[in-house]
Tab-separated table of C-alpha atoms and ligand atoms in Angstrom:
chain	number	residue	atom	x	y	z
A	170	UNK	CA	314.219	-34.322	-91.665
A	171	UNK	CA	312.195	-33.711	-94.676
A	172	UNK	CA	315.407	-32.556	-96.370
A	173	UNK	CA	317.562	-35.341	-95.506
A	174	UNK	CA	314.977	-37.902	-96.984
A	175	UNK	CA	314.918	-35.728	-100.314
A	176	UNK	CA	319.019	-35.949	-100.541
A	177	UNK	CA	318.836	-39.361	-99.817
A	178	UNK	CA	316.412	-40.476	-102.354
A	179	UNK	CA	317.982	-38.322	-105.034
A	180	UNK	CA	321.981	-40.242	-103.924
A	181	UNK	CA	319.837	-43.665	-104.262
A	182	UNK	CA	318.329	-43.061	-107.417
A	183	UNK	CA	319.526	-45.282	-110.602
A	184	UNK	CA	320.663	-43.474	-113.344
A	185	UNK	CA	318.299	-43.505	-115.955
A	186	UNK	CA	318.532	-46.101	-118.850
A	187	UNK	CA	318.365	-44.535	-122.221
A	188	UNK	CA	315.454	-44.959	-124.012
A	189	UNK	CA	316.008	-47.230	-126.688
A	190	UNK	CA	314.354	-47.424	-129.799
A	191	UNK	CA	313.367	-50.988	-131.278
A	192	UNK	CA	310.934	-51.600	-134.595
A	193	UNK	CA	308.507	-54.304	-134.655
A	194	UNK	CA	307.888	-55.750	-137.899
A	195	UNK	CA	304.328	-57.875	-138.176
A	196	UNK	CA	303.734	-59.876	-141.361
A	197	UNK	CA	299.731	-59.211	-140.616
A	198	UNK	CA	298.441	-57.182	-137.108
A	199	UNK	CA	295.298	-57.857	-135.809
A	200	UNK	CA	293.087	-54.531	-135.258
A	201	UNK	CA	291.417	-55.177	-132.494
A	202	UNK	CA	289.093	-52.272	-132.875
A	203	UNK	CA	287.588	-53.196	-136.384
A	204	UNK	CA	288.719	-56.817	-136.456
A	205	UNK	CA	291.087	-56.314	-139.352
A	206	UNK	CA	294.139	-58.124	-140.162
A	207	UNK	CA	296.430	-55.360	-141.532
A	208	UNK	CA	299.197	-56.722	-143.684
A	209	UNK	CA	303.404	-55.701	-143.094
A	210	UNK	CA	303.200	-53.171	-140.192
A	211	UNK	CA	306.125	-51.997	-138.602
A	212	UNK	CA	305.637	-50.876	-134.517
A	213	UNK	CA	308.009	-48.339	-133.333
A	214	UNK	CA	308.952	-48.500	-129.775
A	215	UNK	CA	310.290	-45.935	-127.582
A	216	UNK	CA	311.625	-47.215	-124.095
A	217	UNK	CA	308.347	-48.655	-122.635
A	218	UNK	CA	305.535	-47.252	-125.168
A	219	UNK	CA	304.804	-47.421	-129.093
A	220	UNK	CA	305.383	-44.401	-130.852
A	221	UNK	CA	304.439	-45.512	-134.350
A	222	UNK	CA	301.865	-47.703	-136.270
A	223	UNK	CA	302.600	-47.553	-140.245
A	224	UNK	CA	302.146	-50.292	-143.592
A	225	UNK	CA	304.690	-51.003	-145.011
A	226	UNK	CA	307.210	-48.718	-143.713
A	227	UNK	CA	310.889	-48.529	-142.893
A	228	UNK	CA	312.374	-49.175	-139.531
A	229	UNK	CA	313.610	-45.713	-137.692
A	230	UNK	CA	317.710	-45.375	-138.105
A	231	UNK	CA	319.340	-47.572	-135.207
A	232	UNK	CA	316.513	-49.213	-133.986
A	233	UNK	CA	316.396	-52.643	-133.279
A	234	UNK	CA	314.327	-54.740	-135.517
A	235	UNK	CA	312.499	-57.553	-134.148
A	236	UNK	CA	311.657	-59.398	-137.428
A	237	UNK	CA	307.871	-61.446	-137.141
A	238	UNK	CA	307.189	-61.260	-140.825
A	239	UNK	CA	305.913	-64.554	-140.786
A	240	UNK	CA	303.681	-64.079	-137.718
A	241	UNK	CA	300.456	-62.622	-137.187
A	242	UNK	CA	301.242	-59.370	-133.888
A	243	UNK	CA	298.122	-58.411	-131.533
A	244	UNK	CA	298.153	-56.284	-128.485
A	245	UNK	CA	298.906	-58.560	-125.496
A	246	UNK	CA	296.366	-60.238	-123.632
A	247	UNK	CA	294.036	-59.330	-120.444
A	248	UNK	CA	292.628	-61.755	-118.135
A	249	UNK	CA	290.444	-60.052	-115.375
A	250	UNK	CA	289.533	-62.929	-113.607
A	251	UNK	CA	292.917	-64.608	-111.902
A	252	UNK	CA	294.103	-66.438	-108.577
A	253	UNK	CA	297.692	-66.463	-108.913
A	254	UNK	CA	297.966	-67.474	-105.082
A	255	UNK	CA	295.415	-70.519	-105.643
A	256	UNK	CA	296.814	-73.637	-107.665
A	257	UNK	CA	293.667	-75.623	-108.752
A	258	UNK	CA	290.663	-76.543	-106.958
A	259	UNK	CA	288.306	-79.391	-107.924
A	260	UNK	CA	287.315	-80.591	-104.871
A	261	UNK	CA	286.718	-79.212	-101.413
A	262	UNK	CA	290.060	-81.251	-100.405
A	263	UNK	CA	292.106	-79.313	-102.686
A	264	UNK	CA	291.517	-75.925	-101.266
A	265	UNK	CA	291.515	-76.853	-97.825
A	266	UNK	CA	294.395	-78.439	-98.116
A	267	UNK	CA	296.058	-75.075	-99.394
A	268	UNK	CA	294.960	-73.458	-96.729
A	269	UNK	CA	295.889	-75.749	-94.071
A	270	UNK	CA	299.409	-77.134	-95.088
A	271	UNK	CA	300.723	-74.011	-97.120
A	272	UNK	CA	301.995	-71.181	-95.526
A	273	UNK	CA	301.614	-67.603	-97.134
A	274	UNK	CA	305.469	-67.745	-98.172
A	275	UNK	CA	305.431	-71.012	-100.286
A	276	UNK	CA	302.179	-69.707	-101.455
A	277	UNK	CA	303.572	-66.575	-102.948
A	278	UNK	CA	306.501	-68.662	-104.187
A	279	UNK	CA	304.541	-70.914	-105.917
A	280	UNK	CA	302.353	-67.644	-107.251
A	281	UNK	CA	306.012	-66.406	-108.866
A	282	UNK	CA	305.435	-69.681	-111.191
A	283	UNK	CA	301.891	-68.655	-111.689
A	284	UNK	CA	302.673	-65.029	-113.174
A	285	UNK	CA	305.522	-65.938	-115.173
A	286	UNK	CA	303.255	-68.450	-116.660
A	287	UNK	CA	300.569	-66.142	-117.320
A	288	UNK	CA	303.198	-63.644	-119.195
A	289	UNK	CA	304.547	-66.560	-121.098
A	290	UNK	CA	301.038	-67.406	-122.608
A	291	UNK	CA	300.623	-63.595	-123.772
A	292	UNK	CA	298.801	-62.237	-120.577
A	293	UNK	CA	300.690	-58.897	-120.379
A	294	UNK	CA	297.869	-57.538	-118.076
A	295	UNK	CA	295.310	-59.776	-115.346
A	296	UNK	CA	293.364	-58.406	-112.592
A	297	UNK	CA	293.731	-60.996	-109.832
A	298	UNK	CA	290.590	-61.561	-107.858
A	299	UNK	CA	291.471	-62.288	-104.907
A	300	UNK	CA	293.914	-64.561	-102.521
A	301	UNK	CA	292.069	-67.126	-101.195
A	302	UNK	CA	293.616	-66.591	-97.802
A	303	UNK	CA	297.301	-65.361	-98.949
A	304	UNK	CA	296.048	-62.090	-97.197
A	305	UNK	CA	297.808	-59.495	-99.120
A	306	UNK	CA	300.409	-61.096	-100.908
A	307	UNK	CA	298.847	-59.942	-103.940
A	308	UNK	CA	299.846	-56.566	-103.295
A	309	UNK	CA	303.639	-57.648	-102.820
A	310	UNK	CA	303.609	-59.757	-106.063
A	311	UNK	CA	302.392	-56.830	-108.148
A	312	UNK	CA	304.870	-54.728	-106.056
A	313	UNK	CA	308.018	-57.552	-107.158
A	314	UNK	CA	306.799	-57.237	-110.623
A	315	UNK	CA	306.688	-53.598	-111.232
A	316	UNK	CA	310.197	-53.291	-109.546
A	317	UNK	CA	311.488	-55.552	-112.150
A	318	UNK	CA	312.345	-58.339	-109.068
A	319	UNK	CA	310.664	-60.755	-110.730
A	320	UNK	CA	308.604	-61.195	-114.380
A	321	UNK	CA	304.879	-61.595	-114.627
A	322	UNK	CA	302.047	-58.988	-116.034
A	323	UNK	CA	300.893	-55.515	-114.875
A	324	UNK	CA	298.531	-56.869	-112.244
A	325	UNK	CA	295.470	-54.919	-110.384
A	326	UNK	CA	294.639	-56.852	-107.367
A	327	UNK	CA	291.578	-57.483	-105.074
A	328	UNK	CA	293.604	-59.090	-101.834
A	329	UNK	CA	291.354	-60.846	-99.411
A	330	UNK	CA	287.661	-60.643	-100.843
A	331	UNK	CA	284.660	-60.440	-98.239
A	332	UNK	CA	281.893	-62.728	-97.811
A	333	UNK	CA	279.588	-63.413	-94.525
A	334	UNK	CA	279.494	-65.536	-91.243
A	335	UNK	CA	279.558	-69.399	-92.220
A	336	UNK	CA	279.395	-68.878	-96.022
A	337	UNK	CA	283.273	-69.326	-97.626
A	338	UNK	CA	285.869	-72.063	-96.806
A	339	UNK	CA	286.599	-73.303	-94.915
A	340	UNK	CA	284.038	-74.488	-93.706
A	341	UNK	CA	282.300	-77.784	-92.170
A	342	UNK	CA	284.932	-78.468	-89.366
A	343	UNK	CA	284.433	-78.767	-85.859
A	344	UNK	CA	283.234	-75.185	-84.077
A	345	UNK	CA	286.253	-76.570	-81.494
A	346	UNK	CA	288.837	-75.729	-83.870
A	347	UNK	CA	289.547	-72.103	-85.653
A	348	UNK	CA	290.208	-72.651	-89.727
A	349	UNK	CA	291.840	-70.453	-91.956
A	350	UNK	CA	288.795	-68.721	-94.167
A	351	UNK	CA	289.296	-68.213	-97.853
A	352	UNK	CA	287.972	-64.848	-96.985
A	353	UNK	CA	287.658	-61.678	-94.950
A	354	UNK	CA	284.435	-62.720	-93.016
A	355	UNK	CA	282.189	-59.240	-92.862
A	356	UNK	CA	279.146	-59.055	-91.204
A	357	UNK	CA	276.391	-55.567	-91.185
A	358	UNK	CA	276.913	-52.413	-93.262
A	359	UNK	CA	279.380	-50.718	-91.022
A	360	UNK	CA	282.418	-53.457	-91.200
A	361	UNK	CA	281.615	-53.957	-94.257
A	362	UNK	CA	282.532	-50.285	-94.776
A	363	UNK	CA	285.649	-50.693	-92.683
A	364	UNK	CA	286.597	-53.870	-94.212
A	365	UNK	CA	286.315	-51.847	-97.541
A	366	UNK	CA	288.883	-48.795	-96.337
A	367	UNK	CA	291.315	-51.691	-94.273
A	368	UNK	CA	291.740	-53.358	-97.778
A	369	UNK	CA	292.666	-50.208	-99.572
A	370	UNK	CA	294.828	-49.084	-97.049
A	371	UNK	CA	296.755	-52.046	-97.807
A	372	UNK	CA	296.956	-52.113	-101.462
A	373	UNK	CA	293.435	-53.519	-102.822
A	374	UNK	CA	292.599	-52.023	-106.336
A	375	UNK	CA	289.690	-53.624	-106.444
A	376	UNK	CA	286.764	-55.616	-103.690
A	377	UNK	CA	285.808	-58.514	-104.188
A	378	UNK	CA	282.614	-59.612	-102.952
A	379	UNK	CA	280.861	-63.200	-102.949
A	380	UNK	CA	277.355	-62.497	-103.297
A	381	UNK	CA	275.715	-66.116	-103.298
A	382	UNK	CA	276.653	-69.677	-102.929
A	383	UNK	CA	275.037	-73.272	-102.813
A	384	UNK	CA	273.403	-73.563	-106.158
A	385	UNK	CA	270.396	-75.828	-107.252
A	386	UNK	CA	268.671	-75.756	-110.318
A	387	UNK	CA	264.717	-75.506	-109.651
A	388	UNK	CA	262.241	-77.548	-111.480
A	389	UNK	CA	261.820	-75.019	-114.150
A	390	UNK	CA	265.204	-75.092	-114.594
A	391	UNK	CA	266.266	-71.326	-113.045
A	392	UNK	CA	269.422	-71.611	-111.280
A	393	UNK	CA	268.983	-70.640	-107.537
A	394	UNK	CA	271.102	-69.941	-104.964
A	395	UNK	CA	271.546	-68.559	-101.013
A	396	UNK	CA	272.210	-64.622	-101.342
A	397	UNK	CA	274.677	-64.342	-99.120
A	398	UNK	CA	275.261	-60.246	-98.491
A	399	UNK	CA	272.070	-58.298	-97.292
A	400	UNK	CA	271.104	-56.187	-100.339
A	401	UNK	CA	271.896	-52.823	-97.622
A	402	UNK	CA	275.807	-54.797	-97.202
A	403	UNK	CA	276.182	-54.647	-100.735
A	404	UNK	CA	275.271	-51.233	-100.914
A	405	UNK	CA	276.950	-49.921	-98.409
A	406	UNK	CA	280.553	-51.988	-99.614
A	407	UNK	CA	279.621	-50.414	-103.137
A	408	UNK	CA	279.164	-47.121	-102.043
A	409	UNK	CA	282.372	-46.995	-99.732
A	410	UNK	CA	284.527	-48.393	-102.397
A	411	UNK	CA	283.247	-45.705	-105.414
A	412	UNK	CA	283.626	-43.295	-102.919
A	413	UNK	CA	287.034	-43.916	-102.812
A	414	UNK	CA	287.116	-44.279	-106.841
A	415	UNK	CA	288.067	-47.858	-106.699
A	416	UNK	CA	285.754	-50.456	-108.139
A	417	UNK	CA	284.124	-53.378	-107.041
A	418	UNK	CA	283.781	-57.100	-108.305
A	419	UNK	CA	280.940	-59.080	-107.313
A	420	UNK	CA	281.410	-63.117	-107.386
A	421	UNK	CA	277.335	-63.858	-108.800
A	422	UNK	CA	276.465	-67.187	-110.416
A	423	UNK	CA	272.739	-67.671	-109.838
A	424	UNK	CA	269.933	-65.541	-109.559
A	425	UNK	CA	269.835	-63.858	-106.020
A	426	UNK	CA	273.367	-63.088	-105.920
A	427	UNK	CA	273.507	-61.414	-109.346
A	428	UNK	CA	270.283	-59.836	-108.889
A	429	UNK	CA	271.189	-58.272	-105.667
A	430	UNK	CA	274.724	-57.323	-107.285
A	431	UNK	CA	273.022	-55.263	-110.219
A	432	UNK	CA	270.808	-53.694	-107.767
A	433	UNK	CA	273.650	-52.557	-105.452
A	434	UNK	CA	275.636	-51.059	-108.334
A	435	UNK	CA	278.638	-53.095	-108.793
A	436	UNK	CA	281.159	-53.247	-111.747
A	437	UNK	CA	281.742	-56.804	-112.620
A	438	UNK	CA	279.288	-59.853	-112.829
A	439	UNK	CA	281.640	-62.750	-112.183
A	440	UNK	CA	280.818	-66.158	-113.263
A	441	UNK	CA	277.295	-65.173	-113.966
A	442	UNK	CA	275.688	-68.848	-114.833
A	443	UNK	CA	272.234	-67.545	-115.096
A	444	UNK	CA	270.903	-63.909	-114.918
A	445	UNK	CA	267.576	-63.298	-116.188
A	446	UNK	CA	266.153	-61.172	-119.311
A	447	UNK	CA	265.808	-58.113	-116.886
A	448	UNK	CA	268.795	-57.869	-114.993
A	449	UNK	CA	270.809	-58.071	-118.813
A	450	UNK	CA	269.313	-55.123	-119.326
A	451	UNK	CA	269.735	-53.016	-116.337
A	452	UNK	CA	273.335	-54.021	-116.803
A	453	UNK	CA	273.216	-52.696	-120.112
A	454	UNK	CA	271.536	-48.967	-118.792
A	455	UNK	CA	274.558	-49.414	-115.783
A	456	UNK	CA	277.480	-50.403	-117.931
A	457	UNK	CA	277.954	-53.636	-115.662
A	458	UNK	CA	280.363	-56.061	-117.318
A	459	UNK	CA	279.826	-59.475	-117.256
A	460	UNK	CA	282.777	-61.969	-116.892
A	461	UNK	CA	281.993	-65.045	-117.828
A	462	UNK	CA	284.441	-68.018	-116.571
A	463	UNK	CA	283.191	-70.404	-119.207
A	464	UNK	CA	286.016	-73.359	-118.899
A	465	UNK	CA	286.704	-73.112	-115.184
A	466	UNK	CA	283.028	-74.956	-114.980
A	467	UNK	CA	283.530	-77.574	-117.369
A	468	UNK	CA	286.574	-78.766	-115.519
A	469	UNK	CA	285.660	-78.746	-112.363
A	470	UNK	CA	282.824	-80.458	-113.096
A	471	UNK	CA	283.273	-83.622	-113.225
A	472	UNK	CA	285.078	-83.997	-110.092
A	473	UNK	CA	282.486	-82.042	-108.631
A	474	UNK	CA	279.937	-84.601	-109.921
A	475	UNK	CA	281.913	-87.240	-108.966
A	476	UNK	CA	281.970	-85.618	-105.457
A	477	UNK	CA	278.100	-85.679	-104.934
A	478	UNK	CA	276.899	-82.295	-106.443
A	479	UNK	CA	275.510	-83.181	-109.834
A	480	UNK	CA	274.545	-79.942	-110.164
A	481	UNK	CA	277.933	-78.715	-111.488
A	482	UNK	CA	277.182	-80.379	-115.154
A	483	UNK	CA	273.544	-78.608	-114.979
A	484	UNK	CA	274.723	-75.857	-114.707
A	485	UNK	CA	277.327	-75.749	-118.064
A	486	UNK	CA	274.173	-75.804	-120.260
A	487	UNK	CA	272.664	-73.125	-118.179
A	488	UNK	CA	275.891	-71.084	-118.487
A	489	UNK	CA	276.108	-71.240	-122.260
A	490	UNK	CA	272.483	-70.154	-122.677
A	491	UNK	CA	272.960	-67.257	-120.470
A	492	UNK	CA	275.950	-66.239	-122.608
A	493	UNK	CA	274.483	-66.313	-125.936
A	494	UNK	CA	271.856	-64.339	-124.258
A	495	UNK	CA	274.326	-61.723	-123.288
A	496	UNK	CA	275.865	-61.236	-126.326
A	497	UNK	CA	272.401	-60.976	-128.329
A	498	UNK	CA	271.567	-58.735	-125.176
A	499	UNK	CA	274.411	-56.362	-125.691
A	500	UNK	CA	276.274	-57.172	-122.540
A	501	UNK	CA	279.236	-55.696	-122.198
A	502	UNK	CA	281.790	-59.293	-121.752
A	503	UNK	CA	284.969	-59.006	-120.678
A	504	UNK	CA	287.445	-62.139	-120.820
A	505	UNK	CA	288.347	-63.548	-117.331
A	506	UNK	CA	288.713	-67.218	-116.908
A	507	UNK	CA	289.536	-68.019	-112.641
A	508	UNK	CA	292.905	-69.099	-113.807
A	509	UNK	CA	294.121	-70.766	-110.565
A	510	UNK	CA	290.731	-72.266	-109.549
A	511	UNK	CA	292.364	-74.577	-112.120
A	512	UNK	CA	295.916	-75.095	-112.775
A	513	UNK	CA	298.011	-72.816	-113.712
A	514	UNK	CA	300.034	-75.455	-116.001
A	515	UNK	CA	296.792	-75.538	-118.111
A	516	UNK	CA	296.869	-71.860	-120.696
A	517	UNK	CA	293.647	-70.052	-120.227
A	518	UNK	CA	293.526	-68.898	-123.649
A	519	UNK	CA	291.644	-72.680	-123.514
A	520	UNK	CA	288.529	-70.020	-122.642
A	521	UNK	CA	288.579	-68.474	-126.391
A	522	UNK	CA	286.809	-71.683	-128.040
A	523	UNK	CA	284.240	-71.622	-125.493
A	524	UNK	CA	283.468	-67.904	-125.897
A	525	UNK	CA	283.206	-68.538	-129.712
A	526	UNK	CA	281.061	-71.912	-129.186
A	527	UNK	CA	278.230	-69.937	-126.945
A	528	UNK	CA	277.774	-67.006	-130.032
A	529	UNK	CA	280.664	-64.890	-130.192
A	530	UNK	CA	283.068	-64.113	-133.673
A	531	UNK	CA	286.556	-64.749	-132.890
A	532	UNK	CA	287.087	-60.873	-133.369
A	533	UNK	CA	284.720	-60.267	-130.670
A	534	UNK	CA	286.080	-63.033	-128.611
A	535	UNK	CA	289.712	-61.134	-128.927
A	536	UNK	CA	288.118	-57.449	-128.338
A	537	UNK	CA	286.923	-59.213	-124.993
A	538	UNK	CA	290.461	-59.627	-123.982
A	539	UNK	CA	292.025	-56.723	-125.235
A	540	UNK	CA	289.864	-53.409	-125.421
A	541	UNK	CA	286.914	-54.702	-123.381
A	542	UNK	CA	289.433	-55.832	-120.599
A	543	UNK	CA	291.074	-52.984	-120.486
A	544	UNK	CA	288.213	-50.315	-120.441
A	545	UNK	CA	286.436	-52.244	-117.489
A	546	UNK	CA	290.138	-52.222	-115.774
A	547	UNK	CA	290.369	-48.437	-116.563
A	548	UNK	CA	293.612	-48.976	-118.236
A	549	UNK	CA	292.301	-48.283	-121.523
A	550	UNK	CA	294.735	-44.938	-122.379
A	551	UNK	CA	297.944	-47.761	-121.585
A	552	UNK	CA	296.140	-51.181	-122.639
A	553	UNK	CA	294.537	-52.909	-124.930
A	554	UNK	CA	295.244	-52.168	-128.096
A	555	UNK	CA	298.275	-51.433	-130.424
A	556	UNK	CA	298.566	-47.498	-130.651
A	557	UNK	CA	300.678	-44.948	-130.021
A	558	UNK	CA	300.900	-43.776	-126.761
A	559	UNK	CA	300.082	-47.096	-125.414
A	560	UNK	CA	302.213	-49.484	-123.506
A	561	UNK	CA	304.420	-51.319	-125.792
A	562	UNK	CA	302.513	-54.706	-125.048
A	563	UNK	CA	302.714	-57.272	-128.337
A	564	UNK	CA	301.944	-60.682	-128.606
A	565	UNK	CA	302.256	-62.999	-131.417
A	566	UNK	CA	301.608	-66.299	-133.110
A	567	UNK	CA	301.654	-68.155	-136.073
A	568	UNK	CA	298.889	-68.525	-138.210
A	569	UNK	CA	295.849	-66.839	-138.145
A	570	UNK	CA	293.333	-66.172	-134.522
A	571	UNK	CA	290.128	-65.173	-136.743
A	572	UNK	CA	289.802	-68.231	-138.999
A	573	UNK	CA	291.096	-70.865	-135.533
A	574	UNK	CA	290.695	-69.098	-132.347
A	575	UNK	CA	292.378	-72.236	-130.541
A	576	UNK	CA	295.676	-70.451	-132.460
A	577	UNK	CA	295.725	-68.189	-128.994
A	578	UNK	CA	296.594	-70.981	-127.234
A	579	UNK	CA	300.045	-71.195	-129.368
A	580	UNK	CA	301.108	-67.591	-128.572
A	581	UNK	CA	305.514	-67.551	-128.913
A	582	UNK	CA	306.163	-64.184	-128.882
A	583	UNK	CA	305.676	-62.154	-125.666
A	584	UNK	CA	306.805	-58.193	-125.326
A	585	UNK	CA	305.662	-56.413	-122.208
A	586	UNK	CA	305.981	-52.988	-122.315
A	587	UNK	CA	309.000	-53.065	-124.782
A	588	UNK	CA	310.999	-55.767	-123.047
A	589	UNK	CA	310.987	-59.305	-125.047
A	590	UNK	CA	310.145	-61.614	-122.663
A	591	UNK	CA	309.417	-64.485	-124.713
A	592	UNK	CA	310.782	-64.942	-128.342
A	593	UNK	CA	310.713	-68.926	-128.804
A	594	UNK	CA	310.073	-68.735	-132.267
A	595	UNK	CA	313.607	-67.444	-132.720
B	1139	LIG	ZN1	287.537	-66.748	-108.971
């Protein structure tokens, strides 16, 4: 049987396309890892990967030259914080309403329009945290892309996301009726642990874990919250998914919740509104990244406000504190933005200005999205910066990013891993 199979997938197999060779030319490239602009640099590409960085050089015999001489090239862009299944979300209304009167297909039809966005604004790579009830239909739309069925970025994907009994949406209907949840709802250490393994099994790179919800700021102006995972859950869903050398992702805006995620060992900070002195620096001594989500706050809160919970616009001052904190702290940031939890029609390279407002140079704001991204995806030998070796993945704009970082927003020349997919400026 074994042999048959082997026979079969050799007969099936498409011949291989030849390699082709194509040159790059970049009127100034961006360095991400010194923050340089490096004037008239030619890229060589081989098939999917860059074989050659050089000044002022001359393009290979027979390649094809992609001429951006008047353009400024950096390595494409990383967004680790994503919901390609999730279409905005102000209000309560709006997600329920997902939930309720979309069905999984026309959710991961609509998510199609979501990742070809994302490529189209120069997001070659995001990791997508999680489906807000699309079960695993992350896994299939990373599976469509790197099959070449449909276009979009090189995606690493959380699928469902856990959080406990009575804490995600939907929530706040009648205990007659069963709702859809947002979430796979995990209770004690052990299904925690087997909620873990089931979502490998099925294709999660990463967990995602909601640590706290239903934020007030107290009278000294600390942002609380309701921890919503037992300190001993946490542990035990970090120590089942390292185990399995996959890494987890830990939704924390307020104190208890990011506390008890820095405790428990996990990799990301998401959101993080407030953390305190202390637990910047045992993130430091752990490596924890922090991902901040700057815009997503700002526009969902005024509707929020509007909605009753004033404590939405409290808690954008609180949020750029604690990131100018971070970066004096030595935090390591990387660039996510919960594209999704607003609309996809809306670029989130809107984040950059925000990142640059609250303390950061535009060159660290960039290295956020590029090499930082990258290194807390792992994908640092393939991503993240323009190299040899590395996957052929070039963005580019007019103008230059260091001197107006809302130039990001502009981007018109997409390449992901050697293929143009977007050359408007042509
Ligand atoms: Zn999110």
């Amino acid at each position: 049987m074994a042999a048959v199979l082997v026979s079969w997938a050799v007969a099936q197999d498409p011949p291989k396309p030849q390699a082709t060779t194509s040159a790059v030319r970049c009127g100034l490239l961006l360095r991400v890892e010194n923050g340089q602009l490096q004037r008239n640099v030619l890229i060589t590409v081989q098939g999917e990967r860059i074989t050659e960085v050089k000044e002022n050089a001359a393009p290979p015999a027979g390649a094809q030259v992609i001429d951006l001489s008047d353009h400024t090239c950096l390595p494409g862009l990383i967004d680790t914080h994503t919901h390609v299944l999730l279409q905005g979300d102000i209000t309560a209304a709006d997600y329920d309403e997902q939930l309720l009167k979309q069905s999984v297909a026309y959710r991961a039809i609509l998510a199609t329009r979501s990742v070809h966005r994302a490529l189209g604004y120069g997001f070659t790579t995001i990791r997508d945290l999680e489906t807000e009830g699309a079960g695993y239909a992350d896994v299939d739309l990373k599976r469509a892309i790197n099959n070449g069925v449909i276009p979009g970025p090189r995606m690493r994907v959380a699928s469902r996301a856990m959080d406990v009994t009575g804490a995600y949406p939907l929530v706040g209907y009648s205990w007659e009726i069963d709702v859809p949840h947002g979430v796979q709802v995990v209770d004690g250490p052990d299904n925690a642990r087997k909620a873990v393994r089931e979502q490998i099994s099925f294709g999660a790179d990463w967990i995602k874990v909601y640590s706290d919800r239903s934020y007030f700021v107290r009278p000294d102006g600390v942002l609380d919250d309701i921890p919503t995972f037992t300190l001993e859950e946490l542990r035990a869903i970090v120590d089942e998914t390292h185990r399995q050398h996959h890494k987890v992702a830990s939704h924390a805006m307020a104190l208890n919740g990011v506390h008890n995620s820095v405790e428990a060992g996990v990799d990301s900070i998401e959101h993080g509104n407030y953390i305190t002195d202390t637990d910047m620096k045992a993130m430091v001594e752990k490596g924890i990244y922090y991902v901040p989500t700057i815009y997503v706050g700002e526009y969902v809160a005024q509707g929020r406000a509007a909605a009753g919970a004033r404590v939405w616009l409290d808690m954008i001052k609180i949020h750029g504190d604690t990131f100018r904190r971070a970066v004096n702290a030595g935090v390591k940031i990387a660039f996510g933005t919960d594209a999704g939890g607003f609309d996809w029609g809306v670029n989130p390279a809107v984040e950059f200005p925000y990142m640059v407002k609250y303390g950061m140079t535009p060159a660290q704001a960039i290295r956020s999205a590029t090499m930082n991204a990258a290194e807390l995806l792992g994908m640092q030998n393939d991503v993240g910066s323009i190299a040899p070796g590395k996957y052929a993945d070039i963005v580019a704009l007019k103008g230059d990013p260091l001197s107006d970082i809302t130039k990001l927003q502009q981007i018109d020349f997409v390449m992901k891993g050697g293929e143009v997919f977007k050359a408007s400026g042509h």
